Tab-separated table of C-alpha atoms in Angstrom:
chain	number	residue	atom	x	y	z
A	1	UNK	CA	0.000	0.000	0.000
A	2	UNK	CA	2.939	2.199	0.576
A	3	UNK	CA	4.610	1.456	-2.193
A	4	UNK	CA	1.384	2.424	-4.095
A	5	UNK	CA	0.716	6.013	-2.476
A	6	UNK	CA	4.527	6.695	-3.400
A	7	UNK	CA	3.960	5.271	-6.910
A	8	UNK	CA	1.202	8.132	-7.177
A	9	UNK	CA	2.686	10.561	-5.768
A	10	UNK	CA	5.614	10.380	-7.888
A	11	UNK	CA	3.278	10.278	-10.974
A	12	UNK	CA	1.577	13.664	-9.334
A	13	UNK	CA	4.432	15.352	-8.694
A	14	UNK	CA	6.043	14.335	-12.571
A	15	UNK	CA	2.564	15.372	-13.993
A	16	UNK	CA	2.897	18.812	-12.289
A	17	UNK	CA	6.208	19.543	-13.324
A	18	UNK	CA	5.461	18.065	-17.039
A	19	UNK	CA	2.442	20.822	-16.908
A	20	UNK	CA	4.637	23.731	-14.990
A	21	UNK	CA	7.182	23.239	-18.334
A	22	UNK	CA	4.854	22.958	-20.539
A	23	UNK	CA	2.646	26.548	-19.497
A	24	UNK	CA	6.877	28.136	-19.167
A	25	UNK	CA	7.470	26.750	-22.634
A	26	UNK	CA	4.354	28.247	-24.129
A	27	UNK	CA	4.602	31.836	-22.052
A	28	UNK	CA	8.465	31.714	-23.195
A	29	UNK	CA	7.475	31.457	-26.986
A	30	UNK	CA	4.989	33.610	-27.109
A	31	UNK	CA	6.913	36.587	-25.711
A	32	UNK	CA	9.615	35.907	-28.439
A	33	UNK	CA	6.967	35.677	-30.827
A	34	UNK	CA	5.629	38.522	-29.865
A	35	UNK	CA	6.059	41.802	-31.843
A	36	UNK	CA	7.476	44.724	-30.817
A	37	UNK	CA	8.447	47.461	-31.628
A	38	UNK	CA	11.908	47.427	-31.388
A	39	UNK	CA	11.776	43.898	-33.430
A	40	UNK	CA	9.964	45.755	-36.318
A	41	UNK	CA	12.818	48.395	-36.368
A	42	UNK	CA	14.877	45.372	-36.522
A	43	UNK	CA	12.985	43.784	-39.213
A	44	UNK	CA	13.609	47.418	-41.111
A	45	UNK	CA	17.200	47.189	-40.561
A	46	UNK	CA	18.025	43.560	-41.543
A	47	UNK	CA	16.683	44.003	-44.787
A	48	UNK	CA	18.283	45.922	-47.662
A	49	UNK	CA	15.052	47.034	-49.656
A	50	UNK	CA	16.871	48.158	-53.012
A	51	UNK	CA	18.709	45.444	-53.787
A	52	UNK	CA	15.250	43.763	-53.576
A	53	UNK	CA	13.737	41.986	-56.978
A	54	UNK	CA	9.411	43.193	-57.387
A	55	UNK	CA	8.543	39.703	-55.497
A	56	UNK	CA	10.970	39.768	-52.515
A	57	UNK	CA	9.934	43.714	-52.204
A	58	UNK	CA	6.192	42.591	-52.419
A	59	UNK	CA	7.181	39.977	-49.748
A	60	UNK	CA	9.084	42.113	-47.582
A	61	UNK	CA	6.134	44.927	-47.587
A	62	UNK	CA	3.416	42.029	-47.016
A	63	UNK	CA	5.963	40.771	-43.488
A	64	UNK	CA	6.277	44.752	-42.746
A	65	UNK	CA	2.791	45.416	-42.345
A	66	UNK	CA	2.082	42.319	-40.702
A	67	UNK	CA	4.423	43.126	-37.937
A	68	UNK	CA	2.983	46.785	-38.074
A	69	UNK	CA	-0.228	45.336	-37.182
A	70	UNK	CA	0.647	43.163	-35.295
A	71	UNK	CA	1.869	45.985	-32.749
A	72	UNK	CA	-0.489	47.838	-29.997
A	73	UNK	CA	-2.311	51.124	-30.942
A	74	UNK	CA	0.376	53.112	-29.199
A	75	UNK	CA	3.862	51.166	-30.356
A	76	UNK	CA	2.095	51.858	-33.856
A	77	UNK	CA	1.449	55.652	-33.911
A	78	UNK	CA	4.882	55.694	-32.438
A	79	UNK	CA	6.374	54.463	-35.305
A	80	UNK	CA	4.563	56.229	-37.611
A	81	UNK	CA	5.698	59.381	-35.873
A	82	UNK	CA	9.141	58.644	-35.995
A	83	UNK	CA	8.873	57.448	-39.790
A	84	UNK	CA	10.947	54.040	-38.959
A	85	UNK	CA	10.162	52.520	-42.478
A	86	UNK	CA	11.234	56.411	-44.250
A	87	UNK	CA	13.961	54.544	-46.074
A	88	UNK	CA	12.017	51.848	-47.366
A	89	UNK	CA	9.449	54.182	-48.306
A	90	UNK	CA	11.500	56.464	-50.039
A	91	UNK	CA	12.552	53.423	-52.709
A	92	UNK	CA	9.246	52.610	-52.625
A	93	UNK	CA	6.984	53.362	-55.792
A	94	UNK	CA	3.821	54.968	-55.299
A	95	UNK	CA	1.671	51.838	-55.810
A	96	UNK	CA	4.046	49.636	-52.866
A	97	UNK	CA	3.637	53.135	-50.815
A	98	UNK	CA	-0.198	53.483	-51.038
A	99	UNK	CA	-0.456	49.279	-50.846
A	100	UNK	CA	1.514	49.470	-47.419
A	101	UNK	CA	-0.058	52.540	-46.202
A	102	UNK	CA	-3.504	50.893	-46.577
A	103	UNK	CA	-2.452	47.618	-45.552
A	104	UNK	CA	-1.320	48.889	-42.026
A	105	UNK	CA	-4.513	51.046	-41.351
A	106	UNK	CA	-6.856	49.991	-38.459
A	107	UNK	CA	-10.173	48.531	-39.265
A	108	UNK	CA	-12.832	51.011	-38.831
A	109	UNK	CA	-11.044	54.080	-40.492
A	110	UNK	CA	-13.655	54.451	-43.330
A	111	UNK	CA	-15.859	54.521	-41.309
A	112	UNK	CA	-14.773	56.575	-38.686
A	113	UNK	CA	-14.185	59.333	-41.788
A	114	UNK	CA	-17.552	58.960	-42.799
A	115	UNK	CA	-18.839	59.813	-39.634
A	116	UNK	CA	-16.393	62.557	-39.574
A	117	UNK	CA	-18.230	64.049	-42.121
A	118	UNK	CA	-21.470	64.289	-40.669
A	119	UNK	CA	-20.288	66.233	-37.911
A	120	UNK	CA	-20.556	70.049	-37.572
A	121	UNK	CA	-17.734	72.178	-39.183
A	122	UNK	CA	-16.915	72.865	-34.854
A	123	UNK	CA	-17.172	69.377	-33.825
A	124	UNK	CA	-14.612	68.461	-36.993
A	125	UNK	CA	-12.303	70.865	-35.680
A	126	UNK	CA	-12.207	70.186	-32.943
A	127	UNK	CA	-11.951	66.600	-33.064
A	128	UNK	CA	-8.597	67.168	-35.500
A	129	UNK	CA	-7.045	69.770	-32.885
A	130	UNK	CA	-7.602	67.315	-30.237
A	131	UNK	CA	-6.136	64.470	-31.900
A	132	UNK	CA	-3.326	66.588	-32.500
A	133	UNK	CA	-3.022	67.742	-28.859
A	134	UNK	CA	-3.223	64.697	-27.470
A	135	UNK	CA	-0.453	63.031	-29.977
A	136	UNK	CA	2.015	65.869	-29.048
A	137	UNK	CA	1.391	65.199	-25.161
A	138	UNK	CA	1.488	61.903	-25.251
A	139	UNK	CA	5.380	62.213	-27.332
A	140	UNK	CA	6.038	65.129	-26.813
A	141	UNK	CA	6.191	66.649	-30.222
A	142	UNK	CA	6.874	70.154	-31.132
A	143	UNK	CA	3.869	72.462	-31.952
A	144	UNK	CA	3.488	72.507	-35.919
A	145	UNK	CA	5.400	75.138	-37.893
A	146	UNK	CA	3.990	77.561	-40.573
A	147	UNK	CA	2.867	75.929	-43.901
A	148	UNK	CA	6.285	77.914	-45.405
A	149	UNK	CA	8.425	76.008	-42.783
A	150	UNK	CA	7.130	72.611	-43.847
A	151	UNK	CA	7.885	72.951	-48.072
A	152	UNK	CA	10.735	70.524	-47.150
A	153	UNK	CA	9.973	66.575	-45.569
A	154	UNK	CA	11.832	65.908	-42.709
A	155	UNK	CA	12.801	62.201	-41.601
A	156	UNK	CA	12.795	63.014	-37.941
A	157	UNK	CA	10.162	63.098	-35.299
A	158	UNK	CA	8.503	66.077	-35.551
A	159	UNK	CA	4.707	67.742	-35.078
A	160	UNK	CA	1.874	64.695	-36.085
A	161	UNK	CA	0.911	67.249	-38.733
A	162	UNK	CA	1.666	70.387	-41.068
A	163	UNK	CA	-0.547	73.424	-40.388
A	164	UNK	CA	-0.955	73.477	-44.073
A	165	UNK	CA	-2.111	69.383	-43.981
A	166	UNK	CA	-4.403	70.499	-40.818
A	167	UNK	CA	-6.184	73.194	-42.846
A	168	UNK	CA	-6.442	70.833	-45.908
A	169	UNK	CA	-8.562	68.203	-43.651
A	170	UNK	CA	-10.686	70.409	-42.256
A	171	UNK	CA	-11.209	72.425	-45.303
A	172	UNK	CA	-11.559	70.284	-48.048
A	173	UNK	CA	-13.332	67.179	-46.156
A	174	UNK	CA	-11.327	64.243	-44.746
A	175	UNK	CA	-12.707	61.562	-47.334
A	176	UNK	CA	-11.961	63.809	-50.218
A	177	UNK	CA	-8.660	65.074	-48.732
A	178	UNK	CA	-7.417	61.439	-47.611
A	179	UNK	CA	-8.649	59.835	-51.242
A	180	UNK	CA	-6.912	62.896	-53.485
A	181	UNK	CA	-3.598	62.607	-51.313
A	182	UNK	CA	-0.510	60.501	-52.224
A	183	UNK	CA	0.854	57.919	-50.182
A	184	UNK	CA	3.563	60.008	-48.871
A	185	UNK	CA	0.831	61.940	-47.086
A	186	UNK	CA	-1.380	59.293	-46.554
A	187	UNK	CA	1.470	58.217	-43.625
A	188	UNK	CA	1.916	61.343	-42.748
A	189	UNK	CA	-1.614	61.575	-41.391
A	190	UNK	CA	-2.264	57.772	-40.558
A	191	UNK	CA	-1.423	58.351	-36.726
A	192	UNK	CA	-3.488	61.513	-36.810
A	193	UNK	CA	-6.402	59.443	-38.146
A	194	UNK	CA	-5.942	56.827	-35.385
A	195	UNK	CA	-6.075	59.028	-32.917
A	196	UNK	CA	-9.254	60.857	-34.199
A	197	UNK	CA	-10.988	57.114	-34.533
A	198	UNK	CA	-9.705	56.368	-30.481
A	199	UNK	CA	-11.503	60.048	-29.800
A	200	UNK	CA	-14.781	59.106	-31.615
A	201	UNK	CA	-15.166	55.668	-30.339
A	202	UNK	CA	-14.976	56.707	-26.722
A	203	UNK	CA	-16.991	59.730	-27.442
A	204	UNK	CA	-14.390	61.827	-25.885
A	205	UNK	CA	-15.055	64.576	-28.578
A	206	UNK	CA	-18.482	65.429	-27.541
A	207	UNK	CA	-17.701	65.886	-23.908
């Protein structure tokens, strides 16, 4: 009978370590699995995009913006902000731009913009300004320049948008403006448009 009980304890006690490695296995891989952001920068880095033929550049964009979506809400504006991917997206052409810049857009955007557009021209504007606020706060960006300060693209982190950009979306409409823009400023405002959807779907612009 003793020999028994120890005979089943043993098999407990093996059983609860076989299940203790397997659940630190599985916790293990999935934090190296998991994306970050620093990993996508990596990603960026270990890959030289112009020596590239079209399919391994169609490949490489396809595993970019998986990783990009892969990331939180946050990691990804972040990014965007600080233009990580600028030098793959200046070899890009204009199609693989616009193909990226849609493929790493959240769900929802379209329509988020069409509600947009049913607001009131004061409820618009202020939904844009406090997108903008809240992106400068939150990484501490500098307060936009003039539209005669931007004429020139920068590649570091600067304002979320151009004065001129801001006046363009509130101005011209944001499906029009976003539809008649290139892909160069279709990233430019991406985090901007994020932001604005995070606003509306908490209904933080109409308190």
């Amino acid at each position: 009978m003793a020999n028994h009980r120890s005979r089943v304890a043993l098999i407990a006690g093996i059983t609860i370590i076989a299940v203790w490695l397997i659940v630190m296995g599985t916790y293990h891989w999935s934090q190296q699995s998991k994306v970050t952001s620093d990993k996508v920068r990596a990603y960026i880095s270990s890959v030289n995009f112009a020596s590239l033929n079209a399919a391994q550049r169609n490949k490489a964009i396809a595993e970019l913006a998986r990783q990009v979506n892969a990331l939180s809400s946050e990691e990804r504006i972040k990014l965007h902000l600080q233009r990580a991917w600028e030098n793959w997206f200046l070899q890009m052409t204009e199609e693989e731009r616009t193909r990226f810049v849609e493929a790493t857009l959240p769900t929802g955007i379209t329509q988020m913009m069409t509600a947009f557009e049913q607001m009131p021209d004061a409820a618009r504007k202020k939904t844009i300004e406090d997108a903008m606020k809240r992106l400068r706060d939150a990484h501490e960006l500098p307060i936009p320049k003039s539209p005669s300060e931007h004429d020139q693209p920068s590649t570091n982190s600067t304002s979320p948008l151009s004065a001129e950009l801001e006046q363009r979306m509130q101005s011209v409409g944001l499906k029009t403006f976003y539809t008649k823009s290139s892909a160069q400023t279709k990233a430019e405002v991406a985090p901007v448009l994020e932001e604005m959807q995070r606003l509306m779907e908490h209904g933080i612009v109409l308190r």
